[in-house]
mmCIF file of C-alpha atoms in Angstrom:
data_model
loop_
_atom_site.group_PDB
_atom_site.id
_atom_site.type_symbol
_atom_site.label_atom_id
_atom_site.label_comp_id
_atom_site.label_asym_id
_atom_site.label_seq_id
_atom_site.Cartn_x
_atom_site.Cartn_y
_atom_site.Cartn_z
ATOM 1 C CA ASP V 19 87.344 57.778 113.687
ATOM 2 C CA ASP V 20 89.103 61.035 112.146
ATOM 3 C CA ASP V 21 86.762 60.955 109.097
ATOM 4 C CA ASN V 22 83.583 61.180 111.303
ATOM 5 C CA GLU V 23 84.986 63.861 113.423
ATOM 6 C CA VAL V 24 82.940 66.958 113.957
ATOM 7 C CA VAL V 25 85.063 70.202 113.904
ATOM 8 C CA GLU V 26 83.532 72.966 116.122
ATOM 9 C CA GLN V 27 83.990 76.344 114.062
ATOM 10 C CA LYS V 28 84.133 79.583 115.973
ATOM 11 C CA GLN V 29 81.635 82.287 115.142
ATOM 12 C CA LEU V 30 81.889 85.888 115.141
ATOM 13 C CA THR V 31 79.514 87.040 117.763
ATOM 14 C CA CYS V 32 77.336 90.702 117.285
ATOM 15 C CA VAL V 33 76.120 91.729 120.321
ATOM 16 C CA HIS V 34 73.930 94.733 119.935
ATOM 17 C CA ASP V 35 71.966 96.610 122.444
ATOM 18 C CA PRO V 36 68.555 98.353 121.272
ATOM 19 C CA GLN V 37 68.447 100.583 124.055
ATOM 20 C CA ASP V 38 71.865 102.649 123.279
ATOM 21 C CA HIS V 39 72.306 101.191 119.763
ATOM 22 C CA LYS V 40 75.875 100.243 120.628
ATOM 23 C CA SER V 41 77.464 97.179 119.318
ATOM 24 C CA MET V 42 80.437 95.078 119.759
ATOM 25 C CA PHE V 43 81.907 91.977 118.229
ATOM 26 C CA VAL V 44 83.117 89.180 120.339
ATOM 27 C CA ARG V 45 85.680 86.640 119.186
ATOM 28 C CA GLN V 46 85.480 83.553 121.199
ATOM 29 C CA ALA V 47 88.912 81.982 122.729
ATOM 30 C CA MET V 48 90.374 79.570 119.937
ATOM 31 C CA ASN V 49 93.003 76.961 119.734
ATOM 32 C CA VAL V 50 95.688 77.437 117.073
ATOM 33 C CA PRO V 51 96.764 74.111 115.338
ATOM 34 C CA ALA V 52 100.261 73.307 114.571
ATOM 35 C CA PHE V 53 101.818 75.527 112.043
ATOM 36 C CA ALA V 54 102.107 73.799 108.601
ATOM 37 C CA PRO V 55 105.634 74.511 107.333
ATOM 38 C CA GLU V 56 104.438 74.249 103.697
ATOM 39 C CA LEU V 57 102.787 77.667 104.434
ATOM 40 C CA GLU V 58 106.382 79.406 104.503
ATOM 41 C CA THR V 59 106.164 78.719 100.373
ATOM 42 C CA LEU V 60 103.570 81.254 100.145
ATOM 43 C CA LEU V 61 105.152 83.778 101.909
ATOM 44 C CA ARG V 62 108.022 83.825 99.226
ATOM 45 C CA LEU V 63 105.632 84.336 96.196
ATOM 46 C CA THR V 64 104.974 87.607 94.421
ATOM 47 C CA ASP V 65 101.765 89.233 94.842
ATOM 48 C CA ALA V 66 100.314 88.060 91.783
ATOM 49 C CA MET V 67 101.178 84.414 92.534
ATOM 50 C CA LEU V 68 99.790 84.648 95.867
ATOM 51 C CA LEU V 69 96.834 86.013 94.851
ATOM 52 C CA GLN V 70 96.348 83.157 92.040
ATOM 53 C CA TYR V 71 97.070 80.215 94.388
ATOM 54 C CA THR V 72 94.985 81.510 97.370
ATOM 55 C CA SER V 73 91.936 83.371 95.727
ATOM 56 C CA THR V 74 88.790 81.963 94.344
ATOM 57 C CA SER V 75 88.114 84.993 92.558
ATOM 58 C CA PRO V 76 91.194 87.048 92.060
ATOM 59 C CA SER V 77 89.928 89.697 89.795
ATOM 60 C CA CYS V 78 87.591 90.632 92.572
ATOM 61 C CA GLU V 79 89.862 90.713 95.656
ATOM 62 C CA LEU V 80 90.674 94.111 97.230
ATOM 63 C CA PRO V 81 94.218 95.742 96.925
ATOM 64 C CA ASP V 82 95.477 94.634 100.362
ATOM 65 C CA PHE V 83 94.389 91.073 99.788
ATOM 66 C CA CYS V 84 97.864 89.443 99.636
ATOM 67 C CA SER V 85 99.019 91.555 102.834
ATOM 68 C CA ILE V 86 96.145 90.204 104.779
ATOM 69 C CA VAL V 87 97.033 86.530 103.548
ATOM 70 C CA ARG V 88 100.703 87.030 104.543
ATOM 71 C CA GLN V 89 99.643 88.712 107.928
ATOM 72 C CA THR V 90 97.383 85.626 108.609
ATOM 73 C CA ILE V 91 99.876 83.166 107.703
ATOM 74 C CA LEU V 92 102.432 84.923 110.069
ATOM 75 C CA PHE V 93 99.917 85.213 113.024
ATOM 76 C CA TRP V 94 99.384 81.382 112.691
ATOM 77 C CA LYS V 95 103.098 80.707 112.631
ATOM 78 C CA GLN V 96 103.606 82.980 115.651
ATOM 79 C CA HIS V 97 100.692 81.404 117.605
ATOM 80 C CA ALA V 98 100.719 77.990 116.659
ATOM 81 C CA ASN V 99 99.733 75.308 119.423
ATOM 82 C CA SER V 100 98.363 78.050 121.749
ATOM 83 C CA THR V 101 95.257 79.193 122.845
ATOM 84 C CA ILE V 102 94.116 82.859 121.498
ATOM 85 C CA PRO V 103 91.770 84.354 124.739
ATOM 86 C CA THR V 104 88.492 85.753 123.920
ATOM 87 C CA LYS V 105 88.559 89.321 122.609
ATOM 88 C CA THR V 106 85.704 92.000 122.198
ATOM 89 C CA PHE V 107 85.887 94.783 119.634
ATOM 90 C CA THR V 108 83.803 98.035 120.193
ATOM 91 C CA PRO V 109 82.778 100.544 117.851
ATOM 92 C CA CYS V 110 84.830 102.984 119.371
ATOM 93 C CA GLN V 111 88.156 100.964 118.302
ATOM 94 C CA THR V 112 89.506 101.926 115.044
ATOM 95 C CA TYR V 113 90.288 98.802 112.963
ATOM 96 C CA LYS V 114 89.782 97.463 109.239
ATOM 97 C CA SER V 115 87.379 94.524 109.295
ATOM 98 C CA GLN V 116 89.714 92.561 106.994
ATOM 99 C CA GLN V 117 92.532 93.174 109.330
ATOM 100 C CA VAL V 118 90.546 91.702 112.356
ATOM 101 C CA LEU V 119 89.301 88.885 110.292
ATOM 102 C CA ALA V 120 92.737 87.874 108.891
ATOM 103 C CA SER V 121 94.205 88.012 112.461
ATOM 104 C CA SER V 122 91.512 86.663 114.173
ATOM 105 C CA PHE V 123 89.499 84.148 112.064
ATOM 106 C CA SER V 124 91.207 83.026 109.134
ATOM 107 C CA LEU V 125 93.074 80.237 111.051
#
């Protein structure tokens, strides 16, 4: 019965070594579901409309919110029906946390 199906959620794991105080983030492998073609509509909206339709708190979002939403939708479309392998992010890598989350966890 699909109504009782338990969906396993992927978690962002933070691994910290207390000896040398180094940390890393590990994103576990994930299966990307089929792309919903209706999301193409969101890509065509203005930033103002996209913000209103996709945010629960539009007045509090960072300036790059709409860009991140679009990146997430495009990532989903590009990787639909595939498996994204496990990846580790270390502190020496330069990245914006929103971009990592958008491209890795927002599906």
